[in-house]
Amino acid sequence: MSLSRPSFLLDLLEPASQAIHWGFQELHTQTGLPWYLTIPLGATVIRTCWLPIQYLTQRARRPRETAMQLTSAWRNAYQETARIKFPQGREADAKKAEAWVVEQLKARRKAIQEHNKYLPSWVEPVLAVSFIPLWVLSMNCVRRMAGDERDIVSLIYGFFGRATSNIDTQLGHIEPGFDTESLFWIPSLVSGDPLYILPMAYGTLSTFSVWLRVKDALRRPSPAMADPKRERWALFSKTLSYGLLAMPAFFTFAIIRTDMATALVLYLITITGTQLVQRPLLARLLGTNKRMPPLRARMAKLKGEK
């Protein structure tokens, strides 16, 4: 079997890359803006095109957040009730109490889901990462226009055994305007930032964006030991959150180390900044779920107590 046989995924890359390149060229021609403004404008348009997906992501998250808040409130109520049912305070009684709480919560979650329908938990991550293919293709298009052939698309073609020399001109052409336009202290858009101001700005925006995503997972208290499944998931979620929080620093170092073209850094800054603006706007449009106050169980009076 030959590795160079046509692939459906690879056949989609060429027209998609050409369409993105044509879009940048048309935006530059129609607006008459210099390239250092056309690139941010194009990145904003690309990110805005994915706004309906972000809207669906927020809509899918809201009912699940409501269910989580209800479950957390019921857990507090069940824990207080468990103190009455198992008052001895021994270790064995504590384990029985927590097992009883877990059992009650399972029934409560089922009842909540029957009256508050929401999508499975895997839907939101899938919607959230659905922008990545478009982000990669558009980023590679800007990279090609800056004359840099170190892109992911060529790596994919090479992995499947296709020669990249025949597709270089199809995946994007070098834009002469990138080499002739300067941006303040930067001599051209194909050169890197000698003062590292733009890479550091991208790193700061990216770190802040990731922090807004993972801060709830990092602040969430660890579940009880009696529920090992939830404990493992919480540990994985926190570990993943710390890993994601470290990614912007790694990418910032890579940008500086490889002397990445200013045109591409401008694209990355705009994509991240547009996302930071769109996120609160969607939250304001859909509203936010207010945290429910913890439920309090009515404590039984001791014998002889009035």
Short mmCIF file of C-alpha atoms in Angstrom, two decimals:
data_model
loop_
_atom_site.label_atom_id
_atom_site.label_comp_id
_atom_site.label_asym_id
_atom_site.label_seq_id
_atom_site.Cartn_x
_atom_site.Cartn_y
_atom_site.Cartn_z
CA MET A 1 0.00 0.00 0.00
CA SER A 2 1.44 3.35 -1.03
CA LEU A 3 1.55 6.17 1.48
CA SER A 4 1.15 8.70 -1.33
CA ARG A 5 -2.37 7.63 -2.25
CA PRO A 6 -4.96 10.45 -2.14
CA SER A 7 -6.42 11.19 1.25
CA PHE A 8 -9.70 12.98 1.90
CA LEU A 9 -8.14 15.09 4.65
CA LEU A 10 -5.19 16.12 2.52
CA ASP A 11 -7.38 16.93 -0.47
CA LEU A 12 -9.31 19.39 1.70
CA LEU A 13 -6.19 21.29 2.76
CA GLU A 14 -5.37 22.76 -0.64
CA PRO A 15 -8.72 24.48 -1.40
CA ALA A 16 -9.11 25.57 2.22
CA SER A 17 -5.65 27.17 2.26
CA GLN A 18 -6.26 28.82 -1.10
CA ALA A 19 -9.59 30.23 0.11
CA ILE A 20 -7.99 31.74 3.24
CA HIS A 21 -5.16 33.24 1.19
CA TRP A 22 -7.66 34.70 -1.29
CA GLY A 23 -9.64 36.17 1.64
CA PHE A 24 -6.59 38.00 3.00
CA GLN A 25 -5.72 39.29 -0.47
CA GLU A 26 -9.26 40.55 -1.13
CA LEU A 27 -9.45 42.20 2.29
CA HIS A 28 -6.18 43.99 1.59
CA THR A 29 -7.31 45.08 -1.88
CA GLN A 30 -10.82 46.18 -0.97
CA THR A 31 -9.95 48.09 2.20
CA GLY A 32 -6.67 49.59 0.99
CA LEU A 33 -5.19 49.07 4.46
CA PRO A 34 -1.52 48.27 4.97
CA TRP A 35 -0.72 44.66 5.75
CA TYR A 36 -0.01 45.31 9.44
CA LEU A 37 -3.69 46.35 9.75
CA THR A 38 -5.09 43.87 7.20
CA ILE A 39 -3.73 40.89 9.15
CA PRO A 40 -5.46 41.84 12.44
CA LEU A 41 -8.66 42.65 10.55
CA GLY A 42 -8.59 39.29 8.78
CA ALA A 43 -7.92 37.47 12.05
CA THR A 44 -10.89 39.25 13.64
CA VAL A 45 -13.13 38.21 10.74
CA ILE A 46 -11.95 34.59 11.02
CA ARG A 47 -12.60 34.49 14.75
CA THR A 48 -16.00 36.18 14.36
CA CYS A 49 -17.05 33.53 11.81
CA TRP A 50 -16.82 31.01 14.65
CA LEU A 51 -19.08 33.06 16.92
CA PRO A 52 -22.12 30.74 16.38
CA ILE A 53 -20.03 27.80 17.63
CA GLN A 54 -19.04 29.79 20.72
CA TYR A 55 -22.71 30.59 21.25
CA LEU A 56 -23.61 26.89 21.10
CA THR A 57 -20.78 26.12 23.52
CA GLN A 58 -22.11 28.63 26.04
CA ARG A 59 -25.65 27.33 25.60
CA ALA A 60 -24.47 23.76 26.20
CA ARG A 61 -22.60 24.81 29.35
CA ARG A 62 -25.38 26.70 31.13
CA PRO A 63 -27.76 23.83 31.98
CA ARG A 64 -24.83 21.67 33.09
CA GLU A 65 -23.62 24.44 35.40
CA THR A 66 -27.11 24.67 36.87
CA ALA A 67 -27.14 20.91 37.50
CA MET A 68 -23.67 21.09 39.11
CA GLN A 69 -24.78 23.90 41.41
CA LEU A 70 -27.89 21.98 42.44
CA THR A 71 -25.83 18.85 43.07
CA SER A 72 -23.32 20.81 45.17
CA ALA A 73 -26.13 22.31 47.25
CA TRP A 74 -27.74 18.90 47.77
CA ARG A 75 -24.37 17.44 48.80
CA ASN A 76 -24.16 19.96 51.65
CA ALA A 77 -27.67 19.05 52.73
CA TYR A 78 -26.98 15.31 52.61
CA GLN A 79 -23.73 15.71 54.53
CA GLU A 80 -25.52 17.47 57.36
CA THR A 81 -28.20 14.76 57.38
CA ALA A 82 -25.48 12.09 57.42
CA ARG A 83 -24.08 13.56 60.63
CA ILE A 84 -27.44 12.80 62.25
CA LYS A 85 -27.71 9.29 60.81
CA PHE A 86 -24.16 8.35 61.79
CA PRO A 87 -23.39 10.39 64.94
CA GLN A 88 -20.70 8.18 66.53
CA GLY A 89 -17.82 9.91 64.75
CA ARG A 90 -15.71 6.79 64.24
CA GLU A 91 -13.80 6.19 61.00
CA ALA A 92 -16.11 3.36 59.97
CA ASP A 93 -19.16 5.57 60.56
CA ALA A 94 -17.57 8.37 58.51
CA LYS A 95 -17.08 5.99 55.56
CA LYS A 96 -20.68 4.79 55.86
CA ALA A 97 -21.88 8.38 55.99
CA GLU A 98 -19.97 9.35 52.85
CA ALA A 99 -21.14 6.23 51.02
CA TRP A 100 -24.72 7.14 51.94
CA VAL A 101 -24.17 10.70 50.63
CA VAL A 102 -22.77 9.36 47.34
CA GLU A 103 -25.76 7.04 46.92
CA GLN A 104 -28.23 9.83 47.56
CA LEU A 105 -26.43 12.14 45.14
CA LYS A 106 -26.60 9.56 42.34
CA ALA A 107 -30.37 9.43 42.68
CA ARG A 108 -30.56 13.21 42.93
CA ARG A 109 -28.42 13.72 39.77
CA LYS A 110 -30.70 11.39 37.86
CA ALA A 111 -33.77 13.33 39.00
CA ILE A 112 -32.16 16.67 38.13
CA GLN A 113 -31.25 15.49 34.64
CA GLU A 114 -34.81 14.31 33.99
CA HIS A 115 -36.14 17.83 34.66
CA ASN A 116 -33.14 19.80 33.38
CA LYS A 117 -32.02 18.31 30.06
CA TYR A 118 -28.46 19.04 29.01
CA LEU A 119 -25.98 17.68 26.49
CA PRO A 120 -23.35 15.08 27.45
CA SER A 121 -20.17 16.42 29.01
CA TRP A 122 -18.06 15.60 25.93
CA VAL A 123 -20.03 17.97 23.65
CA GLU A 124 -18.61 21.19 25.09
CA PRO A 125 -14.91 20.25 24.64
CA VAL A 126 -15.61 19.11 21.07
CA LEU A 127 -17.27 22.43 20.25
CA ALA A 128 -14.48 24.33 21.99
CA VAL A 129 -11.70 22.69 19.92
CA SER A 130 -13.63 22.80 16.65
CA PHE A 131 -11.95 26.14 15.83
CA ILE A 132 -8.46 24.59 15.88
CA PRO A 133 -8.44 23.35 12.22
CA LEU A 134 -9.40 26.79 10.91
CA TRP A 135 -6.91 28.42 13.30
CA VAL A 136 -4.09 26.16 12.08
CA LEU A 137 -4.88 26.66 8.38
CA SER A 138 -5.14 30.44 8.63
CA MET A 139 -1.98 30.62 10.75
CA ASN A 140 -0.11 28.56 8.18
CA CYS A 141 -1.43 30.77 5.41
CA VAL A 142 0.01 33.89 7.09
CA ARG A 143 3.25 32.02 7.72
CA ARG A 144 3.50 31.09 4.02
CA MET A 145 2.77 34.66 2.97
CA ALA A 146 5.70 35.70 5.16
CA GLY A 147 7.96 33.30 3.24
CA ASP A 148 8.29 30.70 6.02
CA GLU A 149 7.87 27.10 4.83
CA ARG A 150 8.01 25.56 8.32
CA ASP A 151 4.29 24.84 8.58
CA ILE A 152 2.10 22.04 9.85
CA VAL A 153 0.40 21.46 6.49
CA SER A 154 3.67 20.51 4.82
CA LEU A 155 4.51 18.24 7.73
CA ILE A 156 1.19 16.41 7.25
CA TYR A 157 1.84 16.00 3.55
CA GLY A 158 5.34 14.69 4.26
CA PHE A 159 4.00 12.24 6.84
CA PHE A 160 1.64 10.74 4.26
CA GLY A 161 4.44 10.48 1.70
CA ARG A 162 3.46 13.34 -0.58
CA ALA A 163 6.11 15.60 -2.02
CA THR A 164 5.81 19.12 -0.65
CA SER A 165 7.63 20.81 -3.51
CA ASN A 166 4.54 20.48 -5.73
CA ILE A 167 2.16 22.05 -3.23
CA ASP A 168 4.17 25.00 -1.96
CA THR A 169 2.59 27.35 -4.48
CA GLN A 170 -0.88 25.93 -3.84
CA LEU A 171 -0.87 26.42 -0.07
CA GLY A 172 -0.08 30.12 -0.22
CA HIS A 173 2.20 32.53 -2.04
CA ILE A 174 4.86 34.79 -0.60
CA GLU A 175 3.45 38.29 -0.24
CA PRO A 176 6.00 40.96 -1.30
CA GLY A 177 4.24 43.59 0.80
CA PHE A 178 5.25 41.77 3.98
CA ASP A 179 8.91 42.45 3.19
CA THR A 180 8.48 46.11 2.21
CA GLU A 181 6.21 47.31 5.06
CA SER A 182 7.62 48.21 8.46
CA LEU A 183 5.89 48.49 11.81
CA PHE A 184 7.32 51.10 14.18
CA TRP A 185 10.63 49.62 15.44
CA ILE A 186 10.30 46.45 13.36
CA PRO A 187 11.92 46.79 9.90
CA SER A 188 9.53 44.41 8.06
CA LEU A 189 6.65 42.03 8.71
CA VAL A 190 8.77 39.01 7.75
CA SER A 191 11.33 39.69 10.48
CA GLY A 192 10.94 39.09 14.18
CA ASP A 193 10.48 41.68 16.90
CA PRO A 194 14.00 42.66 18.08
CA LEU A 195 12.62 44.03 21.37
CA TYR A 196 10.32 41.00 21.99
CA ILE A 197 7.43 43.32 22.84
CA LEU A 198 4.90 41.61 20.55
CA PRO A 199 5.80 38.05 21.67
CA MET A 200 5.49 39.08 25.33
CA ALA A 201 2.14 40.74 24.59
CA TYR A 202 0.91 37.51 23.01
CA GLY A 203 2.16 35.48 25.98
CA THR A 204 0.37 37.77 28.44
CA LEU A 205 -2.92 37.67 26.53
CA SER A 206 -2.73 33.88 26.10
CA THR A 207 -1.98 33.29 29.78
CA PHE A 208 -4.90 35.47 30.81
CA SER A 209 -7.20 33.71 28.33
CA VAL A 210 -6.23 30.26 29.59
CA TRP A 211 -6.56 31.40 33.22
CA LEU A 212 -10.14 32.48 32.60
CA ARG A 213 -10.83 28.99 31.25
CA VAL A 214 -9.21 26.91 33.99
CA LYS A 215 -9.56 29.05 37.12
CA ASP A 216 -12.77 27.29 38.22
CA ALA A 217 -11.18 23.85 37.87
CA LEU A 218 -8.14 24.97 39.88
CA ARG A 219 -10.23 26.47 42.68
CA ARG A 220 -12.66 23.55 42.90
CA PRO A 221 -12.13 21.54 46.11
CA SER A 222 -11.13 17.91 45.82
CA PRO A 223 -14.00 15.40 46.10
CA ALA A 224 -14.32 12.97 48.95
CA MET A 225 -12.29 9.76 48.95
CA ALA A 226 -15.47 7.64 48.93
CA ASP A 227 -16.12 8.59 45.30
CA PRO A 228 -12.96 7.43 43.46
CA LYS A 229 -14.36 8.14 39.98
CA ARG A 230 -15.00 11.81 40.74
CA GLU A 231 -11.67 12.01 42.55
CA ARG A 232 -9.74 10.71 39.52
CA TRP A 233 -11.61 13.06 37.18
CA ALA A 234 -10.96 16.05 39.45
CA LEU A 235 -7.25 15.17 39.66
CA PHE A 236 -7.03 14.82 35.86
CA SER A 237 -8.88 18.12 35.39
CA LYS A 238 -6.50 19.98 37.70
CA THR A 239 -3.41 18.42 36.11
CA LEU A 240 -4.66 19.30 32.64
CA SER A 241 -5.46 22.85 33.78
CA TYR A 242 -1.92 23.37 35.08
CA GLY A 243 -0.55 22.01 31.80
CA LEU A 244 -2.72 24.36 29.75
CA LEU A 245 -1.67 27.28 31.94
CA ALA A 246 1.99 26.55 31.16
CA MET A 247 1.44 26.35 27.38
CA PRO A 248 1.48 30.14 26.67
CA ALA A 249 4.93 30.46 28.25
CA PHE A 250 6.21 27.62 26.07
CA PHE A 251 4.76 29.18 22.89
CA THR A 252 6.14 32.60 23.78
CA PHE A 253 9.61 31.08 24.19
CA ALA A 254 9.19 29.28 20.84
CA ILE A 255 8.22 32.55 19.10
CA ILE A 256 11.32 34.31 20.46
CA ARG A 257 13.61 31.34 19.87
CA THR A 258 12.55 30.85 16.24
CA ASP A 259 12.42 34.59 15.48
CA MET A 260 8.85 34.20 14.22
CA ALA A 261 7.65 36.67 11.59
CA THR A 262 5.90 39.75 12.94
CA ALA A 263 2.97 39.13 10.58
CA LEU A 264 2.24 35.82 12.26
CA VAL A 265 2.62 37.25 15.78
CA LEU A 266 0.12 39.99 14.86
CA TYR A 267 -2.30 37.29 13.74
CA LEU A 268 -1.91 35.34 17.00
CA ILE A 269 -2.34 38.45 19.16
CA THR A 270 -5.54 39.43 17.32
CA ILE A 271 -7.05 35.94 17.48
CA THR A 272 -6.47 35.78 21.24
CA GLY A 273 -7.62 39.36 21.86
CA THR A 274 -10.80 38.87 19.83
CA GLN A 275 -11.62 35.76 21.85
CA LEU A 276 -11.14 37.68 25.10
CA VAL A 277 -13.62 40.32 23.89
CA GLN A 278 -16.19 37.85 22.54
CA ARG A 279 -16.31 35.69 25.65
CA PRO A 280 -17.73 38.30 28.08
CA LEU A 281 -20.08 39.58 25.36
CA LEU A 282 -21.58 36.10 24.98
CA ALA A 283 -21.77 35.70 28.75
CA ARG A 284 -23.66 38.99 28.97
CA LEU A 285 -25.97 37.96 26.13
CA LEU A 286 -26.82 34.58 27.65
CA GLY A 287 -26.66 35.64 31.28
CA THR A 288 -24.68 33.93 34.02
CA ASN A 289 -25.83 31.30 36.44
CA LYS A 290 -25.84 32.67 39.96
CA ARG A 291 -24.34 30.38 42.54
CA MET A 292 -27.09 28.77 44.63
CA PRO A 293 -26.79 29.13 48.41
CA PRO A 294 -26.02 25.83 50.16
CA LEU A 295 -29.09 23.93 51.27
CA ARG A 296 -29.38 23.44 55.02
CA ALA A 297 -30.91 20.31 56.43
CA ARG A 298 -33.28 20.71 59.35
CA MET A 299 -31.41 19.27 62.33
CA ALA A 300 -33.33 16.84 64.53
CA LYS A 301 -33.59 17.84 68.17
CA LEU A 302 -31.96 15.68 70.77
CA LYS A 303 -34.08 13.73 73.21
CA GLY A 304 -35.38 16.04 75.96
CA GLU A 305 -34.46 19.20 74.00
CA LYS A 306 -37.24 21.74 73.54
#
